[in-house]
Each structure stands twice: as C-alpha cells, then as structure tokens.
C-alpha cells in the first residue's frame, strides 16, 4: 500500500535540488533537503514509539522544522493536530485530552507550563522551535531516509479543531483524500506550476496556510518565501521575485495602507488570492485601482477545505466567492435541507471529496452538521446567482472572524459569566479596520454589585488566546432581549458599530 498524500507531495522529490523554501532571514531549503528533514522527523516520531493512527498535538512557531515535523507525521502515518500558537495552557489542555494525543510538541519557552498539561493526560512532551528543541535534537541524529507508513486515501491525516456555537471545540477529521483531492483541484484551477513562487506569510496551523498554500505549492513543485508572520514591507520587498500571494483580507488592507505598495511592486505577480473571511468589495476595487490586479476570492472551511472559487480566467466578481470547485456540489437550502431557487438566501450546503470525515468522537455533532447524503451544513448564509456564483451574505452561526481567526462568543461569554459580580454577558463582533471584525463584550452586574473590569480583563488574558480578548468591555443594565427572551445581538452590534471604524 502507498501513502497517497506523501507520495504525491513529496515522494518523488528526494533528489530535487530546486528551492522549496526561501527563508527571508537568509538562506533556503531545497526539496531534497526538506524531504530529508521530513524523514528525520518521521524517524524521531518512531523513536517515541508512535504508531500509525496515533495523534500528536503541535503548538509550534512557524519555521522550516515545524513544517518538516508536520510532514514527518504524514510520513510516519501519525495524525497531526496543529494548534494556534496563541492558545493558553488551559486551551491546549482541552485539545490534548480530547484528541487523546500521545505526544504534545511545544515551543521550548512553553515547556514548563505545557509539560505539566501533557503529563496530566498521560502524554509525552517534546519541544521544537526556530532555535531547536528536544525533538529537533532527536531528528538531527536520525537518518535522512525513512520508511513511508502505508496509508489508504480514507485514512486520517489530520485533526483540525474548530469551535462551535455551543460547547467545546470539535476535532474535524480530515482524510488523506480530503486534502489531496482539494490540493490537486486548486493547482489546476489556479494554474500553479513549478515556476510559481508563493509569498507565504500565513500561520501553518490552519487550513489556509497549511492545506491550501503549502499543499498547493508542493503539488505544483513550486517554491515559497516562508515568512515567520505577516510584514507588509517584507512582502513588498520580495514581490518582484514572487508570482503569487495567498492571504486573509487583513493582508490586502495592510498592503493598501502601505505607501510603498503600488503597481510597480506588484508588476511581476500573476495572482493574489483572498479567503477565510469576507473581502470587502471596496478593498477589491481599491486593490485593482492601485495595482491593476483583480484579487481572486475563494471560500472554504476547516471541515471542507476549499469549496468555491472565483475563476482564474473569466469574471472575478468582487463580493462573491465564485462558483463551486470542480467536483464539489454546493446548494443554498432552507432549514430542512430543501434547495431554494437561485437568488434566494439560505444556508449553504456542500458535498464532495473535500468534505471531512466527521468530528472526532462526537457522533451527535457530526450527525447534526453532516447529512446522511453527504452534504455538509456550513452554517453560512449564502445566495447563488443564475450562473452559479455564490455570495456569502452572512452567518447563521454566532461566529466572529478577526483577522481570519474564528472566535465563538459563547466561549468568552461563559468565562465572563463566571466572574465575580457578573450576572450575565454578551459578546458581539463589530467592524474593525484592521481585523475586519473584533469582539466587544457587555456585562450585566449582579444586583448591588460592580464587577471589576480590570480583574475580569486579567482573567480573560490568563485563560484565552490574545486574539479572542474583547477589545472593549462595558457594563450594561440589562441585555436587549426580544419577546421570546432571546438576546438581540443585532441591537448590540448596531450600538457598537462605530466604535473602531469611526
Ligand atoms: C494577532 N492579534 C490578533 C490577531 N492576530 N488579534 C485579533 N485577531 C487576529 N487575527 C493580536 C496580537 O496578539 C497582538 O496583540 C495584536 O493583535 C497585534 O498584532 P499584530 O502584530 O498586528 O498581528 P499580526 O501578527 O500582524 O497578525 C495579524 C494577522 C494574523 C491578521 C496577519 O492574525 C494572521 O496571519 N491571520 C491569518 C489567520 C488564518 O490563517 N486564518 C485562516 C483560517 S482557515 P497585542 O497584545 O500586541 O495587542 C479558514 C478556512 C479558509 O478560515 O477558508 O481559509
Ligand atoms: P474556519 O472554521 O476557520 O475554517 O472558518 C470558516 C469560515 O470562514 C466559513 O464558515 C465562513 O464563515 C468564513 N469564510 C471563509 N472564506 C470566506 C470568504 N471568502 N468570504 C466570507 N467568509 C468566508
């Protein structure tokens, strides 16, 4: 048996001297060098007695070794769970426990806090960072060739955790075929070739930076400029040596805010792609006016990878996410799942080889979102026009997307409700010029009490990743409710709409 994802992305690259990663801080890594490093990590994982199907949780800073470790997991048949580097120890504990990870790999700077977390759930703890760590040391002594664990297309490759409107995060189980089919479709659709040089400034713990950007480049045999994080000046400096960029909308607003960014800087680029959050039609228009390039917007989710995309040739329509990808079906439905006529607004449902295998050990949540006929209920409100172009008009789910990171208000509200002096709370997303949306919290005090907002803020900081912190908190006498007693979040959103966007 083979290992389809490994074989397609890396299997034939072991002798290839071509550059895979350009490192802006200096130097580069060839395909052959990367394949060798991947094998060393596969060896290190075997040295930890990890078997195919075991889970490994990774909270590692973006660096070439972090990427090699992810592909080392693939080579060893180990299921990897990449985790946001901003998560606190509390947040990490849940993922380790829920996934049953046998090993947690973290940055050396976090080892003290996270080794205790790993130990609590019977997992081992290893370290890896840009400057090395225990796992890098093990990899250094492992051979640069290693056996490739046999896996089938429907074996699981990764868990990506995604929060829900109610309750805790769910581990979306992604198979080898989910990832492979999507990467190959996107290479074709977006015309990626071995000549492409992608500016890669996204994190590698999410679908966008890992399964879209990295897998597409590997499948095409191209190169990436591997930035540790977004820095608009660095992107502009590298643009003349690159062909393409993938980013969340904040990438494009930050480029437009940079006076150095003009048509000349973007002259040799062939493609700018946006996704993970809505790109304002205004940003699309400004970008075209500044550079002559029409940003290609696509739409996807952790559970589905990419589902729709504007075309490479043909009309890239601002404000739309384009038609379904080849091989993917999409329909706009009512709550019962019946398809609505074109032009009407309903919930978007998608089906295809891209759709995940369900939520790890949560059959009832899987059944609630994945229909028996294979259609996945995205929770996004959409409209499809006569030509099949999809417009995302809103969200049926209570979700805030800040700079491409998802924030579920419920998680913050539960924490706020538990603070001294707080009766109840509500968190809403309001427009933010840099992040698109940002959370704002209102708290209702218990009778005769005045919650200490500073102390509440400190507790939020200790428990939740920075990107989830409300950028504004205030006390309110009572939450606005409708006659059914449901909190009217729209009223709160209106009230704070101008807070950051003037
Ligand atoms: C960083 N901060 C954020 C934030 N990112 N706060 C809210 N939302 C975010 N997204 C915090 C920092 O901790 C810092 O805190 C402060 O905000 C300013 O930091 P910064 O240096 O300006 O942030 P930066 O590193 O530039 O990051 C911003 C960003 C980054 C937008 C470039 O968040 C990013 O790369 N986002 C991409 C996320 C992504 O890949 N999403 C894809 C999901 S997959 P302090 O303490 O200084 O105030 C998916 C499916 C699909 O959705 O369709 O693709
Ligand atoms: P995630 O759970 O991080 O994968 O986020 C997926 C969600 O991001 C989707 O359900 C949408 O709400 C949103 N999203 C992704 N791409 C787009 C886009 N191009 N336009 C609007 N929303 C998007």
XYZ file of C-alpha atoms and ligand atoms in Angstrom:
579
model
C 0.000 0.000 0.000
C 1.120 3.543 -0.600
C 0.666 6.793 1.279
C -1.142 8.883 -1.340
C -0.679 12.341 0.166
C 3.010 11.841 0.996
C 3.676 10.124 -2.345
C 2.099 12.916 -4.372
C 3.527 15.852 -2.457
C 7.000 14.602 -1.548
C 7.580 11.047 -2.744
C 9.379 11.983 -5.959
C 11.357 14.949 -4.596
C 14.215 13.306 -2.712
C 16.822 14.130 -5.377
C 15.435 17.530 -6.361
C 17.922 20.348 -5.763
C 15.333 23.027 -6.537
C 14.486 25.542 -3.794
C 11.361 24.661 -1.845
C 11.637 27.353 0.863
C 13.277 30.752 0.510
C 14.000 31.980 4.030
C 13.745 35.781 4.305
C 16.132 35.784 7.268
C 18.733 34.223 4.936
C 19.318 31.014 3.023
C 16.974 28.470 1.555
C 15.959 24.836 1.782
C 15.840 22.621 -1.290
C 13.194 19.983 -1.938
C 15.814 17.283 -1.339
C 16.833 18.939 1.928
C 13.209 19.201 3.044
C 12.435 15.565 2.194
C 15.497 14.521 4.205
C 14.468 16.614 7.204
C 10.915 15.222 6.990
C 12.367 11.699 7.105
C 14.438 12.639 10.154
C 11.293 13.803 11.965
C 9.468 10.638 10.902
C 12.375 8.729 12.459
C 12.207 10.834 15.627
C 8.466 10.120 15.948
C 9.090 6.394 15.536
C 11.763 6.740 18.184
C 8.997 7.943 20.510
C 7.182 4.715 19.713
C 4.384 6.480 17.868
C 2.375 4.193 15.607
C 0.239 4.976 12.544
C -3.097 6.381 13.729
C -1.663 7.850 16.956
C -2.239 11.566 17.471
C 0.419 14.227 18.018
C -0.553 17.752 19.128
C 1.693 20.530 17.818
C 1.884 24.057 19.162
C 4.991 25.209 17.358
C 6.125 28.553 15.979
C 6.274 28.803 12.213
C 9.718 27.723 10.968
C 11.034 25.176 8.433
C 11.404 22.487 11.103
C 7.758 22.933 12.162
C 6.685 22.268 8.578
C 9.078 19.305 8.322
C 7.588 17.873 11.520
C 4.060 18.079 10.094
C 5.162 16.184 7.002
C 7.169 13.824 9.191
C 3.870 12.943 10.877
C 2.423 12.246 7.433
C 5.384 10.015 6.531
C 5.075 8.119 9.825
C 1.285 7.779 9.439
C 0.754 9.777 12.634
C -2.292 12.065 12.790
C -1.205 15.645 13.462
C -3.187 18.368 15.225
C -1.658 21.776 14.540
C -2.694 24.289 17.223
C -2.794 28.090 17.257
C 0.438 29.391 18.793
C -1.608 31.924 20.752
C -3.530 29.334 22.778
C -3.060 29.370 26.538
C -2.170 26.278 28.570
C -5.862 25.974 29.550
C -6.893 25.870 25.921
C -4.161 23.390 24.984
C -5.212 21.059 27.814
C -8.602 20.545 26.172
C -7.099 19.572 22.810
C -4.643 17.133 24.338
C -7.353 15.481 26.413
C -9.995 15.413 23.684
C -7.739 14.070 20.949
C -6.005 11.530 23.171
C -2.704 12.827 21.810
C 0.216 10.644 22.838
C 2.719 13.465 22.474
C 2.474 17.247 22.704
C 5.180 19.182 20.875
C 5.583 22.799 22.009
C 7.987 25.699 21.839
C 10.851 25.363 24.354
C 9.676 28.610 26.006
C 6.372 26.942 26.912
C 7.771 23.610 28.066
C 7.440 24.353 31.760
C 3.707 25.033 31.582
C 2.843 22.532 28.872
C 4.797 19.526 30.099
C 2.512 19.592 33.145
C -0.516 19.663 30.827
C 0.813 16.718 28.817
C 1.594 14.762 31.958
C -1.941 15.313 33.282
C -3.310 13.404 30.293
C -0.605 10.763 30.089
C 1.055 12.301 27.022
C 4.745 12.901 26.451
C 6.049 16.431 25.894
C 8.772 17.338 23.395
C 9.990 20.729 22.259
C 10.633 22.317 18.899
C 11.163 25.912 17.872
C 13.079 28.050 15.386
C 16.151 27.583 17.593
C 15.693 23.844 18.067
C 14.434 21.713 20.920
C 14.372 18.114 22.111
C 12.595 16.822 19.004
C 14.987 18.676 16.693
C 17.880 17.043 18.575
C 16.328 13.626 18.023
C 15.757 14.407 14.350
C 19.383 15.540 13.957
C 20.616 12.055 14.764
C 18.016 10.207 12.632
C 18.767 9.087 9.034
C 17.620 11.298 6.158
C 15.724 8.420 4.604
C 12.955 6.546 6.387
C 10.155 4.142 5.529
C 6.870 5.689 4.467
C 3.969 4.344 6.545
C 1.378 2.727 4.296
C -1.901 4.625 4.442
C -5.107 4.478 2.414
C -6.813 7.506 0.907
C -9.543 7.451 3.511
C -7.160 7.107 6.446
C -6.996 10.207 8.599
C -4.137 12.635 8.065
C -5.017 15.479 10.453
C -7.408 16.790 13.070
C -8.119 20.491 12.908
C -10.028 21.796 15.888
C -12.878 24.140 15.216
C -15.101 25.774 17.798
C -18.837 25.532 17.856
C -21.674 27.891 18.675
C -22.378 25.765 21.723
C -19.973 23.700 23.738
C -16.337 22.890 23.224
C -14.155 22.680 20.145
C -14.616 19.761 17.798
C -11.805 17.889 16.080
C -12.557 17.887 12.358
C -11.131 14.634 10.979
C -9.506 15.139 7.575
C -8.529 12.193 5.450
C -5.614 11.956 3.066
C -8.048 12.138 0.142
C -9.814 15.216 1.529
C -6.511 17.075 1.452
C -5.089 15.568 -1.710
C -8.168 16.000 -3.891
C -8.506 19.644 -2.867
C -4.826 20.467 -3.459
C -4.875 18.921 -6.945
C -8.091 20.724 -7.870
C -6.692 24.076 -6.739
C -3.379 23.620 -8.583
C -5.357 23.093 -11.757
C -7.906 25.836 -11.198
C -5.423 28.499 -10.140
C -2.776 27.376 -12.683
C 0.038 26.738 -10.223
C 3.217 25.299 -11.776
C 6.802 24.604 -10.801
C 7.603 28.200 -11.774
C 5.458 29.641 -9.013
C 6.983 31.393 -6.020
C 4.330 31.940 -3.366
C 4.664 34.596 -0.665
C 3.741 32.545 2.410
C 3.025 34.757 5.440
C 0.077 32.834 6.909
C 0.284 30.676 10.015
C 0.712 26.949 9.362
C -1.797 25.762 11.971
C -4.885 26.443 9.842
C -6.388 25.191 6.606
C -5.393 28.306 4.677
C -1.636 28.344 5.323
C -1.173 24.580 5.518
C -3.587 22.751 3.272
C -4.236 25.466 0.718
C -0.942 27.348 0.449
C 1.630 24.676 1.308
C -0.068 21.666 -0.274
C -0.781 23.574 -3.488
C 2.866 24.627 -3.800
C 4.107 21.107 -3.052
C 1.677 19.556 -5.518
C 2.800 22.015 -8.203
C 6.504 21.647 -7.359
C 6.850 25.403 -6.814
C 8.639 27.425 -4.142
C 7.542 29.512 -1.172
C 9.050 32.527 0.533
C 8.443 31.388 4.088
C 7.851 34.445 6.309
C 7.511 33.875 10.071
C 4.477 36.220 10.076
C 2.860 38.981 8.063
C 5.076 42.000 7.491
C 3.774 44.144 4.632
C 7.203 45.698 3.971
C 8.822 42.286 3.676
C 6.096 41.156 1.254
C 6.703 44.234 -0.874
C 10.477 43.638 -0.823
C 10.035 40.061 -2.063
C 7.227 40.705 -4.532
C 9.484 41.257 -7.580
C 10.909 37.739 -7.024
C 7.496 36.103 -6.477
C 4.439 35.184 -8.519
C 1.589 34.799 -6.045
C 0.193 35.601 -2.615
C -2.495 33.941 -0.506
C -3.858 35.886 2.430
C -6.782 36.795 4.613
C -8.386 40.192 3.887
C -6.166 41.899 6.513
C -3.182 41.115 4.238
C -4.748 43.204 1.499
C -5.842 46.116 3.689
C -2.336 46.256 5.221
C -0.744 46.269 1.772
C -3.077 49.064 0.689
C -2.216 51.018 3.840
C 1.472 50.831 2.947
C 2.584 53.814 0.856
C 5.337 51.680 -0.741
C 2.757 49.368 -2.289
C 1.960 50.301 -5.867
C 1.530 48.834 -9.325
C 5.293 48.593 -9.774
C 5.717 46.444 -6.670
C 3.068 44.033 -7.950
C 4.134 44.137 -11.598
C 5.610 40.634 -11.794
C 2.926 38.935 -9.704
C 0.376 36.789 -11.510
C -2.133 36.061 -8.746
C -3.460 37.439 -5.450
C -5.875 35.137 -3.598
C -8.029 36.049 -0.592
C -10.127 33.931 1.739
C -11.010 32.852 5.305
C -13.131 35.966 5.853
C -15.142 38.309 3.649
C -13.105 40.624 1.442
C -14.892 43.944 1.198
C -15.851 44.818 -2.383
C -14.271 48.196 -1.604
C -10.901 46.528 -0.865
C -11.185 44.578 -4.123
C -11.851 47.798 -6.021
C -9.038 49.751 -4.339
C -6.593 46.925 -4.969
C -7.422 46.873 -8.653
C -7.149 50.646 -8.901
C -3.715 50.562 -7.198
C -2.199 47.540 -8.963
C -4.341 46.510 -11.902
C -4.808 43.080 -10.261
C -8.241 41.675 -9.507
C -7.979 39.681 -6.267
C -9.306 36.141 -6.657
C -11.606 35.387 -3.712
C -12.401 31.832 -2.683
C -14.388 30.293 0.167
C -13.736 27.385 2.460
C -13.882 25.966 5.945
C -11.859 23.753 8.235
C -14.351 20.937 7.633
C -14.379 21.250 3.861
C -11.111 22.801 2.769
C -11.971 24.905 -0.260
C -15.464 24.686 -1.721
C -15.871 27.608 -4.122
C -13.566 29.921 -6.019
C -13.756 32.772 -8.453
C -12.304 31.709 -11.800
C -8.691 32.197 -12.898
C -9.803 33.212 -16.363
C -13.129 34.894 -16.583
C -15.021 37.129 -14.278
C -13.643 37.514 -10.739
C -16.608 39.194 -9.129
C -15.969 41.426 -6.130
C -18.147 40.486 -3.166
C -18.679 36.921 -4.406
C -16.738 33.728 -3.696
C -17.347 32.289 -7.159
C -18.911 29.006 -8.278
C -18.325 25.602 -6.636
C -14.956 23.981 -7.397
C -14.904 21.215 -10.000
C -16.069 18.037 -8.284
C -17.764 19.949 -5.446
C -21.521 20.422 -5.249
C -22.981 23.432 -3.445
C -26.602 24.366 -2.878
C -28.468 27.022 -0.929
C -31.094 25.393 1.276
C -33.841 26.055 3.744
C -33.533 24.692 7.278
C -34.910 21.308 6.205
C -32.248 20.947 3.548
C -34.530 21.613 0.577
C -32.769 23.532 -2.176
C -34.015 27.088 -2.682
C -34.460 28.751 -6.078
C -31.461 30.702 -7.384
C -31.294 34.212 -5.979
C -32.829 33.312 -2.622
C -30.899 33.430 0.627
C -30.478 30.295 2.724
C -27.836 28.077 4.300
C -25.018 26.889 2.084
C -24.509 23.116 1.971
C -21.579 21.433 0.213
C -20.673 17.905 -0.829
C -17.602 16.430 -2.456
C -14.270 14.695 -1.877
C -13.214 17.768 0.104
C -15.780 17.226 2.879
C -14.325 15.914 6.148
C -14.973 12.573 7.842
C -16.830 13.909 10.891
C -15.936 15.235 14.331
C -13.641 13.099 16.480
C -15.691 11.105 18.969
C -18.729 13.388 18.597
C -21.205 11.373 16.535
C -24.195 13.521 17.504
C -22.413 16.742 16.431
C -21.353 15.050 13.203
C -24.925 13.939 12.544
C -26.219 17.454 13.197
C -23.970 19.008 10.553
C -23.222 16.267 8.053
C -26.320 14.906 6.330
C -26.648 11.215 5.535
C -26.459 12.059 1.811
C -23.007 13.635 2.325
C -23.974 17.313 2.267
C -22.262 19.366 4.989
C -24.291 22.202 6.504
C -21.812 25.099 6.563
C -23.836 27.474 8.744
C -23.026 30.284 6.295
C -25.892 32.234 4.756
C -25.500 32.470 1.029
C -27.108 33.280 -2.269
C -26.325 31.629 -5.605
C -26.982 33.505 -8.827
C -28.112 32.125 -12.177
C -24.505 31.482 -13.243
C -23.686 29.577 -10.074
C -21.666 32.345 -8.374
C -22.058 32.182 -4.603
C -22.236 35.262 -2.382
C -21.787 34.782 1.361
C -24.307 37.227 2.795
C -23.912 36.455 6.498
C -23.596 33.726 9.067
C -26.325 31.618 10.575
C -23.791 30.685 13.271
C -22.768 33.043 16.064
C -19.183 33.484 14.909
C -16.761 36.405 14.844
C -13.838 36.297 12.406
C -10.950 38.519 13.493
C -8.070 38.697 11.020
C -9.013 35.219 9.798
C -9.171 33.684 13.299
C -12.529 32.343 14.414
C -13.941 33.414 17.750
C -17.080 31.878 19.199
C -18.795 34.393 21.523
C -20.139 31.562 23.681
C -16.661 30.633 24.884
C -15.957 34.212 26.031
C -19.448 34.657 27.491
C -19.093 31.518 29.616
C -15.873 32.866 31.085
C -17.325 36.350 31.668
C -20.481 34.948 33.290
C -18.314 33.120 35.820
C -16.532 36.290 37.008
C -17.330 37.809 40.405
C -20.181 40.303 40.297
C -21.327 39.317 36.795
C -24.901 38.157 36.239
C -24.630 37.589 32.503
C -22.828 38.853 29.433
C -22.985 39.060 25.672
C -20.177 39.229 23.132
C -20.662 40.531 19.608
C -18.402 41.171 16.635
C -18.128 44.758 15.453
C -16.370 46.165 12.388
C -12.624 46.734 12.816
C -10.471 48.442 10.179
C -7.541 46.009 10.509
C -9.067 42.701 11.606
C -12.420 43.009 9.793
C -14.296 42.229 12.989
C -13.357 42.297 16.649
C -15.186 41.184 19.804
C -16.895 43.622 22.165
C -18.379 42.458 25.490
C -21.174 43.843 27.626
C -21.607 42.624 31.195
C -24.696 42.858 33.369
C -23.787 43.189 37.075
C -25.435 41.126 39.778
C -27.796 43.245 41.912
C -25.887 45.732 44.089
C -22.524 44.691 42.672
C -19.978 46.344 40.402
C -17.694 43.875 38.614
C -14.051 44.953 38.471
C -13.466 45.175 34.714
C -9.690 45.202 35.180
C -9.810 41.953 37.133
C -12.158 40.473 34.537
C -9.715 41.504 31.790
C -6.843 39.843 33.663
C -8.773 36.591 33.931
C -9.628 36.688 30.228
C -5.931 37.239 29.440
C -4.869 34.308 31.578
C -7.337 31.887 30.052
C -7.956 32.804 26.428
C -5.663 33.403 23.472
C -4.968 37.094 22.836
C -6.936 37.204 19.585
C -10.128 36.292 21.497
C -9.846 39.143 24.006
C -12.664 41.656 23.686
C -11.153 44.944 22.548
C -13.827 46.760 24.536
C -15.823 45.763 27.631
C -18.513 47.731 29.370
C -21.218 47.342 31.965
C -24.841 47.463 30.883
C -28.029 47.415 32.972
C -29.723 44.638 31.024
C -29.172 42.743 27.776
C -31.566 43.712 24.989
C -33.986 40.806 24.525
C -36.890 40.099 22.216
C -40.276 38.953 23.446
C -39.077 35.342 23.422
C -36.265 36.297 25.807
C -33.538 35.814 23.168
C -30.632 38.246 23.362
C -30.795 40.653 20.435
C -27.201 40.638 19.343
C -28.030 42.710 16.272
C -29.019 45.594 18.549
C -25.695 45.340 20.370
C -23.792 45.184 17.089
C -25.575 48.351 15.932
C -24.809 50.084 19.205
C -21.060 49.451 18.886
C -20.799 49.532 15.096
C -18.781 52.751 15.003
C -16.506 52.000 17.962
C -13.419 51.178 15.885
C -14.374 52.188 12.380
C -15.262 55.779 13.239
C -2.807 38.881 16.106
N -3.530 39.518 17.045
C -4.804 39.439 16.728
C -4.859 38.699 15.536
N -3.606 38.365 15.178
N -5.903 39.914 17.333
C -7.065 39.659 16.757
N -7.196 38.949 15.617
C -6.119 38.454 14.991
N -6.236 37.731 13.862
C -3.082 40.252 18.229
C -1.637 40.104 18.532
O -1.520 39.088 19.504
C -1.253 41.480 19.060
O -1.631 41.595 20.368
C -2.116 42.398 18.289
O -3.250 41.626 17.901
C -1.490 42.972 17.068
O -0.657 42.013 16.486
P -0.049 42.182 15.039
O 1.428 42.011 15.113
O -0.567 43.387 14.372
O -0.701 40.934 14.388
P -0.107 40.143 13.236
O 0.926 39.218 13.701
O 0.266 41.080 12.149
O -1.338 39.240 12.845
C -2.469 39.690 12.202
C -2.797 38.720 11.060
C -2.723 37.290 11.620
C -4.173 39.059 10.546
C -1.790 38.866 9.949
O -3.657 37.152 12.668
C -2.912 36.246 10.588
O -1.976 35.865 9.901
N -4.138 35.776 10.423
C -4.450 34.701 9.494
C -5.293 33.679 10.160
C -5.551 32.486 9.228
O -4.622 31.911 8.669
N -6.795 32.108 9.062
C -7.167 31.006 8.218
C -8.128 30.109 8.924
S -8.538 28.758 7.841
P -1.194 42.820 21.287
O -1.042 42.185 22.609
O 0.061 43.381 20.732
O -2.338 43.773 21.216
C -10.103 29.146 7.289
C -10.619 28.370 6.158
C -10.420 29.191 4.939
O -10.688 30.065 7.726
O -11.379 29.478 4.219
O -9.271 29.563 4.707
P -12.841 28.089 9.755
O -13.752 27.415 10.687
O -11.683 28.769 10.406
O -12.439 27.185 8.705
O -13.649 29.282 9.104
C -14.584 29.047 8.094
C -15.498 30.211 7.953
O -14.803 31.334 7.433
C -16.598 29.941 6.968
O -17.647 29.182 7.512
C -17.015 31.354 6.593
O -17.889 31.891 7.568
C -15.690 32.098 6.642
N -15.110 32.314 5.310
C -14.108 31.647 4.710
N -13.839 32.174 3.496
C -14.696 33.207 3.326
C -14.925 34.161 2.293
N -14.199 34.200 1.195
N -15.924 35.053 2.474
C -16.677 35.053 3.582
N -16.498 34.192 4.610
C -15.514 33.285 4.483
